[in-house]
Tab-separated table of C-alpha atoms in Angstrom:
chain	number	residue	atom	x	y	z
E	1	MET	CA	118.003	153.345	7.728
E	2	SER	CA	117.760	151.032	10.674
E	3	ALA	CA	116.007	152.109	13.878
E	4	HIS	CA	117.553	152.649	17.271
E	5	ILE	CA	116.439	149.731	19.443
E	6	ILE	CA	115.002	150.884	22.786
E	7	ASN	CA	116.350	148.446	25.366
E	8	GLY	CA	113.519	148.228	27.899
E	9	LYS	CA	115.360	145.651	30.044
E	10	ALA	CA	118.341	147.965	30.560
E	11	ILE	CA	116.105	150.937	31.424
E	12	ALA	CA	114.057	148.762	33.781
E	13	ASP	CA	117.207	147.507	35.510
E	14	THR	CA	118.239	151.107	36.164
E	15	MET	CA	114.790	151.832	37.600
E	16	LEU	CA	114.926	148.769	39.830
E	17	ALA	CA	118.351	149.805	41.165
E	18	GLU	CA	116.967	153.248	42.017
E	19	ILE	CA	113.942	151.732	43.765
E	20	LYS	CA	116.216	149.386	45.766
E	21	ASN	CA	118.229	152.398	46.937
E	22	LYS	CA	115.061	154.122	48.125
E	23	VAL	CA	113.855	151.006	49.935
E	24	ASP	CA	117.278	150.577	51.558
E	25	THR	CA	117.165	154.211	52.700
E	26	ARG	CA	113.762	153.611	54.281
E	27	LEU	CA	115.042	150.557	56.138
E	28	ALA	CA	118.133	152.399	57.335
E	29	SER	CA	115.934	155.108	58.819
E	30	GLY	CA	113.860	152.544	60.742
E	31	LYS	CA	110.887	152.491	58.354
E	32	ARG	CA	109.454	149.296	56.893
E	33	ALA	CA	109.715	147.990	53.360
E	34	PRO	CA	106.701	148.167	51.003
E	35	ALA	CA	104.486	145.086	50.847
E	36	LEU	CA	102.818	143.798	47.683
E	37	VAL	CA	100.180	141.082	47.585
E	38	VAL	CA	99.750	139.150	44.329
E	39	ILE	CA	96.621	137.032	43.976
E	40	LEU	CA	96.653	134.276	41.382
E	41	LEU	CA	93.649	132.121	40.613
E	42	GLY	CA	94.330	128.797	38.938
E	43	ASP	CA	97.428	127.530	37.124
E	44	ASP	CA	97.393	129.321	33.760
E	45	PRO	CA	101.035	128.976	32.535
E	46	ALA	CA	101.321	132.514	31.129
E	47	SER	CA	99.894	134.044	34.311
E	48	ALA	CA	102.275	131.959	36.413
E	49	VAL	CA	105.243	133.356	34.423
E	50	TYR	CA	104.048	136.961	34.884
E	51	VAL	CA	103.541	136.435	38.615
E	52	ARG	CA	106.947	134.835	38.997
E	53	ASN	CA	108.595	137.816	37.243
E	54	LYS	CA	106.835	140.205	39.610
E	55	ARG	CA	107.929	138.236	42.672
E	56	LEU	CA	111.531	138.130	41.449
E	57	ALA	CA	111.449	141.910	40.958
E	58	CYS	CA	110.166	142.315	44.522
E	59	GLU	CA	113.109	140.276	45.808
E	60	LYS	CA	115.536	142.365	43.766
E	61	VAL	CA	114.367	145.707	45.209
E	62	GLY	CA	113.531	144.605	48.741
E	63	ILE	CA	109.735	144.767	48.489
E	64	HIS	CA	107.954	142.221	50.702
E	65	SER	CA	106.043	139.907	48.339
E	66	ILE	CA	103.015	138.013	49.618
E	67	ALA	CA	101.410	135.288	47.489
E	68	HIS	CA	97.801	134.159	47.531
E	69	ASN	CA	97.524	131.237	45.105
E	70	LEU	CA	93.861	130.343	44.901
E	71	SER	CA	91.912	127.610	43.148
E	72	THR	CA	89.889	128.357	40.033
E	73	GLU	CA	86.934	127.166	42.114
E	74	THR	CA	87.295	130.235	44.378
E	75	THR	CA	84.008	132.128	44.324
E	76	GLU	CA	83.665	135.791	43.529
E	77	ALA	CA	82.417	136.423	47.070
E	78	GLU	CA	85.497	134.700	48.537
E	79	LEU	CA	87.839	136.749	46.372
E	80	LEU	CA	86.119	140.008	47.283
E	81	GLU	CA	86.265	139.078	50.963
E	82	LEU	CA	90.021	138.528	50.702
E	83	ILE	CA	90.427	141.879	48.968
E	84	ASN	CA	88.415	143.550	51.714
E	85	THR	CA	90.740	142.070	54.336
E	86	LEU	CA	93.798	143.323	52.428
E	87	ASN	CA	92.243	146.756	51.908
E	88	ASN	CA	91.916	147.123	55.669
E	89	ASP	CA	95.392	145.848	56.491
E	90	ASP	CA	97.790	148.782	57.009
E	91	ALA	CA	100.748	146.428	56.524
E	92	ILE	CA	99.735	145.901	52.862
E	93	ASP	CA	100.564	148.662	50.358
E	94	GLY	CA	99.678	147.130	47.013
E	95	ILE	CA	97.117	144.584	45.846
E	96	LEU	CA	97.357	142.948	42.438
E	97	VAL	CA	94.922	140.355	41.086
E	98	GLN	CA	96.497	138.612	38.108
E	99	SER	CA	94.302	138.416	35.024
E	100	PRO	CA	92.697	136.682	33.257
E	101	LEU	CA	90.206	135.590	35.885
E	102	PRO	CA	87.895	132.547	35.713
E	103	ALA	CA	84.721	133.211	33.741
E	104	HIS	CA	82.504	133.223	36.853
E	105	ILE	CA	84.313	136.239	38.337
E	106	ASP	CA	83.564	139.799	37.173
E	107	GLU	CA	86.952	141.394	36.520
E	108	LYS	CA	85.550	144.940	36.538
E	109	LEU	CA	83.959	144.355	39.928
E	110	VAL	CA	87.255	143.011	41.295
E	111	THR	CA	89.176	146.005	39.921
E	112	GLU	CA	86.806	148.474	41.564
E	113	HIS	CA	86.868	146.524	44.828
E	114	ILE	CA	90.568	147.154	45.386
E	115	SER	CA	91.151	150.368	47.314
E	116	ALA	CA	92.267	153.074	44.887
E	117	ASP	CA	95.262	153.886	47.114
E	118	LYS	CA	96.440	150.230	46.938
E	119	ASP	CA	95.703	149.839	43.219
E	120	VAL	CA	99.332	149.481	42.121
E	121	ASP	CA	98.254	148.166	38.710
E	122	GLY	CA	96.667	151.585	38.103
E	123	PHE	CA	93.437	150.013	36.806
E	124	HIS	CA	90.881	151.510	39.237
E	125	PRO	CA	88.468	153.982	37.577
E	126	TYR	CA	89.475	156.597	40.176
E	127	ASN	CA	93.153	156.371	39.165
E	128	ILE	CA	92.354	156.378	35.435
E	129	GLY	CA	90.126	159.408	36.104
E	130	ARG	CA	92.944	161.215	37.913
E	131	LEU	CA	95.114	160.753	34.854
E	132	ALA	CA	92.310	162.024	32.573
E	133	VAL	CA	92.057	165.302	34.511
E	134	ARG	CA	95.852	165.743	34.619
E	135	GLN	CA	96.223	164.901	38.303
E	136	PRO	CA	97.836	161.441	38.127
E	137	THR	CA	98.629	159.385	41.203
E	138	LEU	CA	98.956	155.614	40.702
E	139	ARG	CA	99.271	155.204	36.930
E	140	SER	CA	98.637	152.115	34.795
E	141	CYS	CA	101.936	150.255	34.779
E	142	THR	CA	102.374	149.483	31.095
E	143	PRO	CA	101.500	152.945	29.722
E	144	PHE	CA	103.509	154.693	32.421
E	145	GLY	CA	106.392	152.299	31.752
E	146	VAL	CA	106.249	153.301	28.084
E	147	MET	CA	106.458	156.988	29.062
E	148	LYS	CA	109.478	156.317	31.252
E	149	MET	CA	111.097	154.398	28.407
E	150	LEU	CA	110.548	157.289	25.982
E	151	GLU	CA	111.928	159.755	28.534
E	152	SER	CA	115.011	157.623	29.075
E	153	ALA	CA	115.590	157.468	25.320
E	154	GLY	CA	115.515	161.276	25.208
E	155	ILE	CA	112.502	161.454	22.903
E	156	ASN	CA	110.653	164.792	23.138
E	157	LEU	CA	106.948	164.084	22.667
E	158	MET	CA	105.625	167.650	22.779
E	159	GLY	CA	103.591	168.387	19.634
E	160	LEU	CA	104.023	164.970	18.040
E	161	ASP	CA	101.175	163.203	16.235
E	162	ALA	CA	100.594	159.930	18.110
E	163	VAL	CA	98.495	156.924	17.194
E	164	VAL	CA	97.485	154.288	19.748
E	165	VAL	CA	96.243	151.007	18.246
E	166	GLY	CA	93.990	149.215	20.712
E	167	VAL	CA	91.667	150.819	23.295
E	168	SER	CA	91.551	148.397	26.218
E	169	ASN	CA	90.824	149.845	29.649
E	170	HIS	CA	94.133	148.631	31.055
E	171	VAL	CA	96.519	149.688	28.270
E	172	GLY	CA	95.173	151.511	25.203
E	173	ARG	CA	92.983	154.118	26.904
E	174	PRO	CA	95.441	155.121	29.669
E	175	MET	CA	98.209	155.103	27.042
E	176	ALA	CA	96.318	157.692	25.034
E	177	LEU	CA	95.845	159.777	28.181
E	178	GLU	CA	99.554	159.573	29.004
E	179	LEU	CA	100.483	160.777	25.504
E	180	LEU	CA	97.919	163.566	25.713
E	181	LEU	CA	99.393	164.625	29.055
E	182	ALA	CA	102.827	164.736	27.385
E	183	GLY	CA	101.576	167.177	24.747
E	184	CYS	CA	100.882	164.839	21.836
E	185	THR	CA	97.951	165.049	19.429
E	186	VAL	CA	96.452	161.602	19.910
E	187	THR	CA	94.402	159.380	17.623
E	188	CYS	CA	92.985	156.085	18.953
E	189	CYS	CA	92.449	153.240	16.480
E	190	HIS	CA	90.373	150.126	17.106
E	191	ARG	CA	88.453	147.390	15.342
E	192	HIS	CA	86.026	149.893	13.765
E	193	THR	CA	88.757	152.199	12.405
E	194	LYS	CA	88.282	152.475	8.655
E	195	ASP	CA	91.830	153.296	7.583
E	196	LEU	CA	94.308	151.873	10.092
E	197	ALA	CA	97.234	151.989	7.695
E	198	GLY	CA	96.518	155.613	6.741
E	199	ASN	CA	96.373	156.703	10.356
E	200	ILE	CA	99.652	154.986	11.165
E	201	GLN	CA	101.404	156.409	8.072
E	202	ARG	CA	100.794	159.948	9.396
E	203	ALA	CA	102.014	159.248	12.938
E	204	ASP	CA	105.253	160.458	14.519
E	205	ILE	CA	104.792	157.885	17.267
E	206	VAL	CA	102.851	154.597	17.078
E	207	VAL	CA	101.946	152.573	20.161
E	208	VAL	CA	100.425	149.192	19.367
E	209	ALA	CA	98.460	147.209	21.943
E	210	ALA	CA	95.948	145.343	19.788
E	211	GLY	CA	96.694	141.755	20.754
E	212	LYS	CA	97.125	140.640	17.123
E	213	PRO	CA	100.555	139.342	16.033
E	214	GLY	CA	102.084	141.183	13.098
E	215	LEU	CA	99.069	143.487	12.707
E	216	VAL	CA	101.116	146.588	11.886
E	217	LYS	CA	103.197	146.288	8.735
E	218	GLY	CA	106.589	147.886	8.261
E	219	GLU	CA	105.517	149.804	5.138
E	220	TRP	CA	102.868	151.617	7.204
E	221	ILE	CA	105.516	153.274	9.393
E	222	LYS	CA	106.399	156.882	8.690
E	223	PRO	CA	110.171	157.157	8.129
E	224	GLY	CA	111.817	158.130	11.417
E	225	ALA	CA	108.743	157.441	13.554
E	226	VAL	CA	108.888	156.008	17.088
E	227	VAL	CA	107.308	152.532	17.283
E	228	ILE	CA	106.311	151.020	20.644
E	229	ASP	CA	105.093	147.443	20.508
E	230	ILE	CA	103.156	146.336	23.601
E	231	GLY	CA	101.904	143.050	22.137
E	232	ILE	CA	103.498	139.720	22.977
E	233	HIS	CA	102.659	136.387	21.381
E	234	ARG	CA	104.249	132.945	21.246
E	235	ARG	CA	104.667	131.437	17.783
E	236	GLU	CA	104.306	127.750	17.050
E	237	ASP	CA	108.121	127.397	17.071
E	238	GLY	CA	108.238	128.809	20.599
E	239	THR	CA	109.692	132.230	19.686
E	240	LEU	CA	108.003	135.444	20.740
E	241	CYS	CA	106.705	138.271	18.586
E	242	GLY	CA	104.675	141.449	18.986
E	243	ASP	CA	101.841	143.251	17.250
E	244	VAL	CA	104.288	144.925	14.851
E	245	ASP	CA	106.190	143.241	12.008
E	246	PHE	CA	109.517	144.083	13.671
E	247	GLU	CA	111.956	143.168	10.886
E	248	SER	CA	110.307	145.413	8.280
E	249	ALA	CA	109.309	148.179	10.697
E	250	LYS	CA	112.849	148.650	12.041
E	251	GLU	CA	114.033	149.563	8.541
E	252	ARG	CA	111.743	152.618	8.505
E	253	ALA	CA	111.382	153.636	12.158
E	254	GLY	CA	113.721	155.977	13.984
E	255	TRP	CA	113.170	154.183	17.284
E	256	ILE	CA	111.545	150.831	17.995
E	257	THR	CA	111.001	148.457	20.903
E	258	PRO	CA	111.820	144.752	20.545
E	259	VAL	CA	109.696	141.837	21.701
E	260	PRO	CA	110.819	140.490	24.113
E	261	GLY	CA	113.030	142.937	25.986
E	262	GLY	CA	111.058	146.083	25.305
E	263	VAL	CA	107.916	147.104	27.162
E	264	GLY	CA	107.538	143.964	29.308
E	265	PRO	CA	110.380	144.678	31.763
E	266	MET	CA	109.192	148.303	32.059
E	267	THR	CA	105.750	147.155	33.200
E	268	VAL	CA	107.253	145.167	36.066
E	269	ALA	CA	109.620	147.984	37.079
E	270	THR	CA	106.785	150.492	37.137
E	271	LEU	CA	104.755	148.124	39.320
E	272	MET	CA	107.604	148.158	41.849
E	273	GLU	CA	107.706	151.962	41.710
E	274	ASN	CA	103.928	152.161	42.185
E	275	THR	CA	104.146	149.897	45.248
E	276	LEU	CA	106.743	152.163	46.858
E	277	LEU	CA	104.705	155.228	45.904
E	278	ALA	CA	101.532	153.696	47.391
E	279	LEU	CA	103.327	153.213	50.710
E	280	GLU	CA	104.657	156.792	50.688
E	281	MET	CA	101.307	158.278	49.738
E	282	ARG	CA	99.669	156.547	52.709
E	283	GLY	CA	102.245	158.091	55.039
E	284	PHE	CA	103.838	154.910	56.350
């Protein structure tokens, strides 16, 4: 058996086309386009690539993209002051601060400083809390992108046993909440989990966001299971890989996402959708 490959890029392209149509409709009715501010501190190459992809997506769908490229010497107070200004600007709908941040800046403080109704990353505790109590508004982009991918693939999640590997605030935890909302029975695995392989072997759906290349072995996958790989790593030869041993896992899985071309494009597309939603929710 060889798994169906879930083409995240194709699904994301469809989403982006739909968002562009909605933005065009707004413009035709005399309303303004959404506006997204992306703040980048420093010149980290990986961060620069992520930011460029987001700006290109904005251009594709007609979202106004505003860049604030700051020095790594920017103080925490200066960054918070900029965020305050953007929070109070009705012409700005979404604010995104690209991580990782310099060591002297408290990322949690920055996350909480962004107005919850402009938190298009979906990282603010208020927005995570809304998801936890089954009243979601702006949802974390990567987990929500995964849910849209599964929906597009026609996978019915109700009643499935799901395992999420990795419990970060930005991905693993909201991912578990999304799966719970969809009717799954959810197990979260982390560095203290005693039997990672055993947990995965029982799972109908496995979502891996551990940040460790090749952590999940193909022989751990239950035959026919859905495997979603959120990890992305660059090997010494320049090629990319995920947290799952793709070649062996695809021989047992029913559905699997590739790296690259799986979850990554969905994260960007969902960010665009969140930016449009943030504008609509604020009544502009």
